[in-house]
mmCIF file of C-alpha atoms in Angstrom:
data_model
loop_
_atom_site.group_PDB
_atom_site.id
_atom_site.type_symbol
_atom_site.label_atom_id
_atom_site.label_comp_id
_atom_site.label_asym_id
_atom_site.label_seq_id
_atom_site.Cartn_x
_atom_site.Cartn_y
_atom_site.Cartn_z
ATOM 1 C CA MET A 1 87.486 22.789 -32.396
ATOM 2 C CA SER A 2 85.108 25.368 -33.336
ATOM 3 C CA ASN A 3 81.121 25.207 -33.624
ATOM 4 C CA ARG A 4 81.364 24.630 -37.569
ATOM 5 C CA ASP A 5 84.150 21.906 -37.208
ATOM 6 C CA ARG A 6 82.026 20.509 -35.405
ATOM 7 C CA GLY A 7 78.935 20.434 -37.194
ATOM 8 C CA GLN A 8 80.885 19.339 -39.936
ATOM 9 C CA ASN A 9 81.793 16.041 -38.199
ATOM 10 C CA ALA A 10 78.596 15.638 -36.777
ATOM 11 C CA SER A 11 76.573 15.876 -39.539
ATOM 12 C CA LEU A 12 78.285 12.562 -40.379
ATOM 13 C CA ARG A 13 76.694 10.911 -37.972
ATOM 14 C CA LEU A 14 72.977 12.190 -38.500
ATOM 15 C CA PRO A 15 69.723 10.513 -39.722
ATOM 16 C CA GLU A 16 69.346 10.975 -43.624
ATOM 17 C CA ALA A 17 66.679 13.873 -43.779
ATOM 18 C CA GLY A 18 65.608 11.824 -46.965
ATOM 19 C CA GLN A 19 65.858 9.248 -49.545
ATOM 20 C CA TRP A 20 65.305 8.526 -53.146
ATOM 21 C CA PRO A 21 61.457 6.551 -52.501
ATOM 22 C CA ASP A 22 60.633 9.449 -51.432
ATOM 23 C CA LYS A 23 60.874 10.943 -54.890
ATOM 24 C CA ILE A 24 58.170 8.441 -55.824
ATOM 25 C CA ALA A 25 56.052 8.749 -52.915
ATOM 26 C CA LEU A 26 53.296 10.753 -54.223
ATOM 27 C CA GLY A 27 52.887 8.917 -57.710
ATOM 28 C CA VAL A 28 52.186 4.988 -55.432
ATOM 29 C CA THR A 29 49.887 7.426 -53.336
ATOM 30 C CA ILE A 30 48.065 8.364 -56.197
ATOM 31 C CA ALA A 31 47.998 4.902 -57.780
ATOM 32 C CA GLY A 32 47.433 3.653 -54.506
ATOM 33 C CA ILE A 33 43.813 6.067 -54.507
ATOM 34 C CA VAL A 34 42.948 4.610 -57.812
ATOM 35 C CA CYS A 35 43.243 1.338 -57.422
ATOM 36 C CA THR A 36 41.476 0.946 -53.807
ATOM 37 C CA THR A 37 38.449 3.204 -55.796
ATOM 38 C CA ILE A 38 38.718 0.900 -59.029
ATOM 39 C CA GLY A 39 38.509 -1.913 -56.434
ATOM 40 C CA PHE A 40 35.462 -0.630 -54.972
ATOM 41 C CA LEU A 41 33.559 0.509 -57.857
ATOM 42 C CA LEU A 42 34.248 -3.544 -59.202
ATOM 43 C CA ALA A 43 32.959 -4.667 -56.232
ATOM 44 C CA PHE A 44 30.196 -3.132 -55.707
ATOM 45 C CA LEU A 45 29.244 -2.110 -59.687
ATOM 46 C CA TRP A 46 31.084 -5.194 -62.005
ATOM 47 C CA VAL A 47 31.574 -8.396 -59.612
ATOM 48 C CA PRO A 48 28.634 -10.601 -59.319
ATOM 49 C CA PRO A 49 27.498 -12.390 -56.768
ATOM 50 C CA VAL A 50 28.954 -16.079 -55.436
ATOM 51 C CA GLY A 51 26.315 -18.853 -56.625
ATOM 52 C CA GLY A 52 24.512 -20.540 -53.774
ATOM 53 C CA ALA A 53 23.509 -16.826 -51.911
ATOM 54 C CA THR A 54 20.082 -17.514 -50.401
ATOM 55 C CA VAL A 55 17.547 -14.676 -49.831
ATOM 56 C CA SER A 56 15.299 -12.928 -47.347
ATOM 57 C CA GLY A 57 13.597 -11.157 -49.403
ATOM 58 C CA VAL A 58 13.959 -12.283 -52.649
ATOM 59 C CA ALA A 59 15.899 -10.830 -55.102
ATOM 60 C CA LEU A 60 17.493 -12.721 -58.733
ATOM 61 C CA ILE A 61 20.915 -10.907 -59.300
ATOM 62 C CA GLY A 62 23.181 -12.713 -62.406
ATOM 63 C CA ASP A 63 20.550 -15.621 -62.451
ATOM 64 C CA THR A 64 21.045 -16.147 -58.630
ATOM 65 C CA MET A 65 19.338 -15.318 -55.525
ATOM 66 C CA VAL A 66 20.419 -12.924 -53.389
ATOM 67 C CA SER A 67 19.446 -11.633 -49.405
ATOM 68 C CA GLN A 68 21.571 -8.377 -49.081
ATOM 69 C CA LYS A 69 23.293 -9.411 -46.332
ATOM 70 C CA MET A 70 24.542 -12.075 -48.304
ATOM 71 C CA LEU A 71 25.582 -9.625 -50.834
ATOM 72 C CA ILE A 72 26.667 -6.736 -48.415
ATOM 73 C CA SER A 73 29.199 -9.553 -46.864
ATOM 74 C CA GLN A 74 30.829 -10.437 -50.252
ATOM 75 C CA LYS A 75 31.608 -6.982 -51.019
ATOM 76 C CA ILE A 76 33.094 -6.611 -47.580
ATOM 77 C CA PHE A 77 35.688 -9.497 -48.601
ATOM 78 C CA TYR A 78 36.819 -7.650 -50.875
ATOM 79 C CA PHE A 79 38.771 -5.712 -48.446
ATOM 80 C CA HIS A 80 39.106 -7.921 -45.578
ATOM 81 C CA MET A 81 41.139 -9.922 -47.890
ATOM 82 C CA PRO A 82 43.880 -7.429 -48.965
ATOM 83 C CA VAL A 83 43.953 -5.193 -45.645
ATOM 84 C CA ALA A 84 44.907 -8.547 -44.099
ATOM 85 C CA ILE A 85 47.319 -9.652 -46.623
ATOM 86 C CA THR A 86 49.165 -5.951 -46.781
ATOM 87 C CA SER A 87 49.347 -6.290 -42.792
ATOM 88 C CA PHE A 88 51.248 -9.571 -43.410
ATOM 89 C CA VAL A 89 53.659 -7.937 -45.435
ATOM 90 C CA ALA A 90 54.040 -4.803 -43.154
ATOM 91 C CA LEU A 91 54.795 -7.901 -40.073
ATOM 92 C CA LEU A 92 57.402 -9.205 -42.887
ATOM 93 C CA PHE A 93 59.249 -6.047 -43.377
ATOM 94 C CA GLY A 94 59.257 -5.534 -39.671
ATOM 95 C CA ALA A 95 60.500 -8.978 -38.835
ATOM 96 C CA TYR A 96 63.178 -8.659 -41.513
ATOM 97 C CA TYR A 97 64.391 -5.088 -40.058
ATOM 98 C CA SER A 98 64.383 -6.205 -36.722
ATOM 99 C CA VAL A 99 66.346 -9.415 -37.994
ATOM 100 C CA ARG A 100 69.092 -6.867 -39.251
ATOM 101 C CA TYR A 101 69.370 -4.333 -36.023
ATOM 102 C CA LEU A 102 69.837 -7.539 -34.377
ATOM 103 C CA MET A 103 72.975 -8.539 -36.295
ATOM 104 C CA THR A 104 74.309 -4.915 -36.658
ATOM 105 C CA ASN A 105 72.670 -2.732 -33.705
ATOM 106 C CA ASN A 106 72.299 -0.170 -36.552
ATOM 107 C CA GLU A 107 69.541 2.056 -35.060
ATOM 108 C CA ARG A 108 68.172 2.758 -38.434
ATOM 109 C CA PHE A 109 66.855 -0.778 -38.472
ATOM 110 C CA ASP A 110 65.103 -0.191 -35.611
ATOM 111 C CA THR A 111 63.436 2.865 -36.889
ATOM 112 C CA CYS A 112 62.399 0.623 -39.982
ATOM 113 C CA ALA A 113 61.354 -2.236 -37.892
ATOM 114 C CA ALA A 114 58.665 0.061 -35.686
ATOM 115 C CA ILE A 115 57.270 2.305 -38.189
ATOM 116 C CA ALA A 116 56.562 -1.122 -40.593
ATOM 117 C CA MET A 117 54.839 -2.197 -37.088
ATOM 118 C CA GLU A 118 53.064 0.947 -37.025
ATOM 119 C CA ILE A 119 51.541 0.625 -40.605
ATOM 120 C CA ALA A 120 51.058 -3.577 -40.001
ATOM 121 C CA LEU A 121 49.290 -2.422 -36.432
ATOM 122 C CA LEU A 122 46.774 -0.242 -38.638
ATOM 123 C CA PHE A 123 45.704 -2.929 -41.503
ATOM 124 C CA VAL A 124 45.711 -5.260 -38.396
ATOM 125 C CA VAL A 125 43.059 -3.217 -37.184
ATOM 126 C CA MET A 126 41.406 -2.773 -40.830
ATOM 127 C CA THR A 127 41.347 -6.814 -41.152
ATOM 128 C CA MET A 128 39.444 -7.199 -37.437
ATOM 129 C CA ILE A 129 37.292 -4.482 -38.353
ATOM 130 C CA THR A 130 36.149 -5.515 -41.746
ATOM 131 C CA GLY A 131 36.551 -9.040 -40.444
ATOM 132 C CA GLU A 132 34.023 -8.755 -37.726
ATOM 133 C CA MET A 133 31.671 -6.839 -40.492
ATOM 134 C CA TRP A 134 31.580 -10.158 -42.448
ATOM 135 C CA THR A 135 31.113 -12.462 -39.383
ATOM 136 C CA ARG A 136 28.298 -10.376 -38.448
ATOM 137 C CA PHE A 137 26.695 -10.512 -41.789
ATOM 138 C CA GLU A 138 27.904 -13.933 -43.146
ATOM 139 C CA TRP A 139 27.023 -16.237 -39.783
ATOM 140 C CA GLY A 140 25.211 -13.781 -37.714
ATOM 141 C CA VAL A 141 27.521 -12.975 -34.840
ATOM 142 C CA TRP A 142 30.183 -10.545 -33.967
ATOM 143 C CA TRP A 143 32.451 -12.640 -32.542
ATOM 144 C CA THR A 144 33.325 -16.294 -32.713
ATOM 145 C CA TRP A 145 36.416 -18.785 -31.713
ATOM 146 C CA GLU A 146 37.245 -20.212 -34.947
ATOM 147 C CA PRO A 147 40.728 -20.916 -35.414
ATOM 148 C CA ARG A 148 41.216 -18.320 -38.010
ATOM 149 C CA LEU A 149 39.632 -15.471 -35.873
ATOM 150 C CA THR A 150 41.579 -16.794 -32.789
ATOM 151 C CA THR A 151 44.990 -16.617 -34.119
ATOM 152 C CA TYR A 152 44.214 -13.673 -36.268
ATOM 153 C CA LEU A 153 43.265 -12.566 -32.812
ATOM 154 C CA ILE A 154 46.595 -13.103 -30.829
ATOM 155 C CA LEU A 155 48.361 -11.620 -33.511
ATOM 156 C CA MET A 156 46.509 -8.278 -33.088
ATOM 157 C CA LEU A 157 47.767 -8.717 -29.322
ATOM 158 C CA ILE A 158 51.348 -9.425 -29.972
ATOM 159 C CA VAL A 159 51.499 -6.687 -32.567
ATOM 160 C CA ILE A 160 49.880 -4.088 -29.854
ATOM 161 C CA ALA A 161 52.246 -5.399 -27.105
ATOM 162 C CA TYR A 162 54.909 -4.406 -29.372
ATOM 163 C CA PHE A 163 54.147 -1.112 -28.722
ATOM 164 C CA VAL A 164 53.632 -1.647 -25.229
ATOM 165 C CA LEU A 165 56.861 -3.059 -24.679
ATOM 166 C CA ARG A 166 59.157 0.206 -26.557
ATOM 167 C CA ASN A 167 56.703 2.841 -24.543
ATOM 168 C CA SER A 168 57.814 0.851 -21.072
ATOM 169 C CA MET A 169 62.008 0.602 -21.734
ATOM 170 C CA SER A 170 63.631 3.871 -21.490
ATOM 171 C CA SER A 171 66.901 1.985 -22.563
ATOM 172 C CA PRO A 172 67.401 3.044 -25.953
ATOM 173 C CA GLU A 173 69.153 -0.485 -26.877
ATOM 174 C CA ALA A 174 67.391 -2.564 -24.617
ATOM 175 C CA ARG A 175 63.886 -1.395 -25.977
ATOM 176 C CA ALA A 176 65.143 -1.829 -29.602
ATOM 177 C CA LYS A 177 66.200 -5.704 -29.003
ATOM 178 C CA ALA A 178 62.816 -6.748 -27.076
ATOM 179 C CA SER A 179 61.139 -5.137 -29.870
ATOM 180 C CA ALA A 180 63.071 -7.062 -32.119
ATOM 181 C CA VAL A 181 61.974 -10.636 -30.695
ATOM 182 C CA VAL A 182 58.679 -9.462 -30.205
ATOM 183 C CA ALA A 183 58.381 -8.400 -34.009
ATOM 184 C CA ILE A 184 60.106 -11.770 -35.031
ATOM 185 C CA LEU A 185 57.419 -13.579 -33.234
ATOM 186 C CA ALA A 186 55.014 -11.855 -34.363
ATOM 187 C CA CYS A 187 55.955 -13.060 -38.049
ATOM 188 C CA ILE A 188 55.746 -16.498 -36.929
ATOM 189 C CA ASP A 189 52.214 -16.025 -36.150
ATOM 190 C CA VAL A 190 51.594 -14.910 -39.866
ATOM 191 C CA PRO A 191 52.401 -18.708 -41.741
ATOM 192 C CA ILE A 192 49.631 -19.807 -38.767
ATOM 193 C CA CYS A 193 47.210 -17.566 -39.842
ATOM 194 C CA LEU A 194 47.881 -17.974 -43.171
ATOM 195 C CA MET A 195 47.395 -22.086 -42.762
ATOM 196 C CA ILE A 196 44.886 -22.871 -40.077
ATOM 197 C CA THR A 197 42.190 -23.248 -42.321
ATOM 198 C CA ARG A 198 44.062 -25.748 -44.292
ATOM 199 C CA LEU A 199 45.493 -27.175 -40.853
ATOM 200 C CA ILE A 200 41.996 -27.469 -39.373
ATOM 201 C CA PRO A 201 39.403 -28.505 -42.238
ATOM 202 C CA SER A 202 36.387 -28.106 -39.590
ATOM 203 C CA SER A 203 37.095 -24.497 -39.849
ATOM 204 C CA ILE A 204 34.439 -22.624 -40.745
ATOM 205 C CA HIS A 205 36.396 -20.067 -42.540
ATOM 206 C CA PRO A 206 36.481 -20.002 -46.547
ATOM 207 C CA VAL A 207 39.171 -21.227 -47.751
ATOM 208 C CA VAL A 208 39.819 -18.682 -50.654
ATOM 209 C CA LEU A 209 43.161 -19.424 -52.435
ATOM 210 C CA ARG A 210 42.170 -22.751 -54.053
ATOM 211 C CA GLU A 211 41.444 -24.072 -57.293
ATOM 212 C CA GLY A 212 37.783 -22.748 -58.107
ATOM 213 C CA GLY A 213 37.978 -20.663 -54.635
ATOM 214 C CA MET A 214 37.054 -16.933 -56.936
ATOM 215 C CA SER A 215 36.187 -16.532 -59.667
ATOM 216 C CA PRO A 216 38.303 -14.734 -62.690
ATOM 217 C CA GLU A 217 36.031 -11.265 -62.117
ATOM 218 C CA MET A 218 36.686 -11.791 -58.251
ATOM 219 C CA GLY A 219 39.937 -12.835 -58.269
ATOM 220 C CA LEU A 220 40.686 -9.000 -60.329
ATOM 221 C CA CYS A 221 38.753 -7.002 -58.205
ATOM 222 C CA VAL A 222 40.712 -8.330 -55.271
ATOM 223 C CA GLY A 223 44.085 -8.408 -57.422
ATOM 224 C CA ILE A 224 44.109 -4.444 -58.353
ATOM 225 C CA THR A 225 42.083 -3.541 -54.171
ATOM 226 C CA VAL A 226 45.445 -5.643 -52.539
ATOM 227 C CA VAL A 227 48.081 -3.426 -55.482
ATOM 228 C CA GLY A 228 45.819 -0.281 -54.351
ATOM 229 C CA MET A 229 46.519 -1.309 -50.443
ATOM 230 C CA PHE A 230 50.472 -1.988 -50.984
ATOM 231 C CA CYS A 231 50.596 1.345 -52.381
ATOM 232 C CA LEU A 232 49.234 3.059 -49.795
ATOM 233 C CA GLY A 233 50.974 1.208 -47.063
ATOM 234 C CA PHE A 234 53.768 2.223 -48.767
ATOM 235 C CA ALA A 235 53.265 6.168 -49.560
ATOM 236 C CA LEU A 236 52.426 5.672 -45.261
ATOM 237 C CA TYR A 237 55.854 4.057 -44.225
ATOM 238 C CA ARG A 238 57.624 6.529 -46.300
ATOM 239 C CA ALA A 239 55.947 9.570 -45.047
ATOM 240 C CA ARG A 240 56.169 8.117 -41.684
ATOM 241 C CA PHE A 241 60.007 7.479 -41.880
ATOM 242 C CA ARG A 242 60.551 10.778 -43.199
ATOM 243 C CA GLN A 243 58.475 12.761 -39.703
ATOM 244 C CA VAL A 244 61.061 10.023 -37.282
ATOM 245 C CA ARG A 245 63.925 10.823 -39.328
ATOM 246 C CA LEU A 246 63.808 14.306 -39.465
ATOM 247 C CA THR A 247 62.530 14.125 -36.124
ATOM 248 C CA GLN A 248 65.948 12.291 -35.569
ATOM 249 C CA ARG A 249 68.191 14.482 -37.134
ATOM 250 C CA VAL A 250 66.546 17.670 -35.167
ATOM 251 C CA GLU A 251 67.327 15.610 -31.861
ATOM 252 C CA ALA A 252 70.943 14.883 -33.029
ATOM 253 C CA LEU A 253 71.796 18.694 -33.932
ATOM 254 C CA LYS A 254 70.681 19.697 -30.444
ATOM 255 C CA GLU A 255 73.007 17.192 -28.753
ATOM 256 C CA THR A 256 76.089 18.521 -30.937
ATOM 257 C CA PHE A 257 75.067 22.013 -30.118
ATOM 258 C CA GLY A 258 72.994 22.411 -27.614
ATOM 259 C CA ASP A 259 69.677 24.054 -27.071
#
């Protein structure tokens, strides 16, 4: 068989170089930047402070007495909550693709799951950073073993364990199967993180999504920022997916034609 014939046959098995979502990735990226910028401006310039805030160095803002620390902690919230929601969504996609891999043994689904978990790790770390900033300003400490913080810390450790496991196994098939199980376990912790403040009423972490939990202005700011974070997460996923698949395509060509 000639090299040309071999190449034609091999091309049928090559990972795809791109897909239709890549065509909208640039527009989604711009939308994400615009929405997060708008959310930032709304948080600092438009949304009023919550009622009941106290002050050190008294200041009257919007008929509410507010301290600088309390004001900063409120502004952190408008980014902490959106990145946390985005991390949960990325973990759900990671678990979905992991289940698809276990059902089909299709390498593409393992790639999708791994990239979704990479995006999840990014947003999990951002959530922890903004959460620790909020904790420092709101509660006066960098860390406390509060139920929401503890369950989310466990979630972060599971996500980190996912990548430690992937990098410690040489067999691609065994690595993919073991990683899929860990991704599914991480997803199981998502509803626990979401519901823990309701399951343990003594938790000092606020229950935000409840009646009267946010004013319309706060809800609008959070909603716009959530959309922006979703768009940025999608854009990062598509960019990373394209890069990984192109790398796999090159490797497949090398295996077919040699170095």
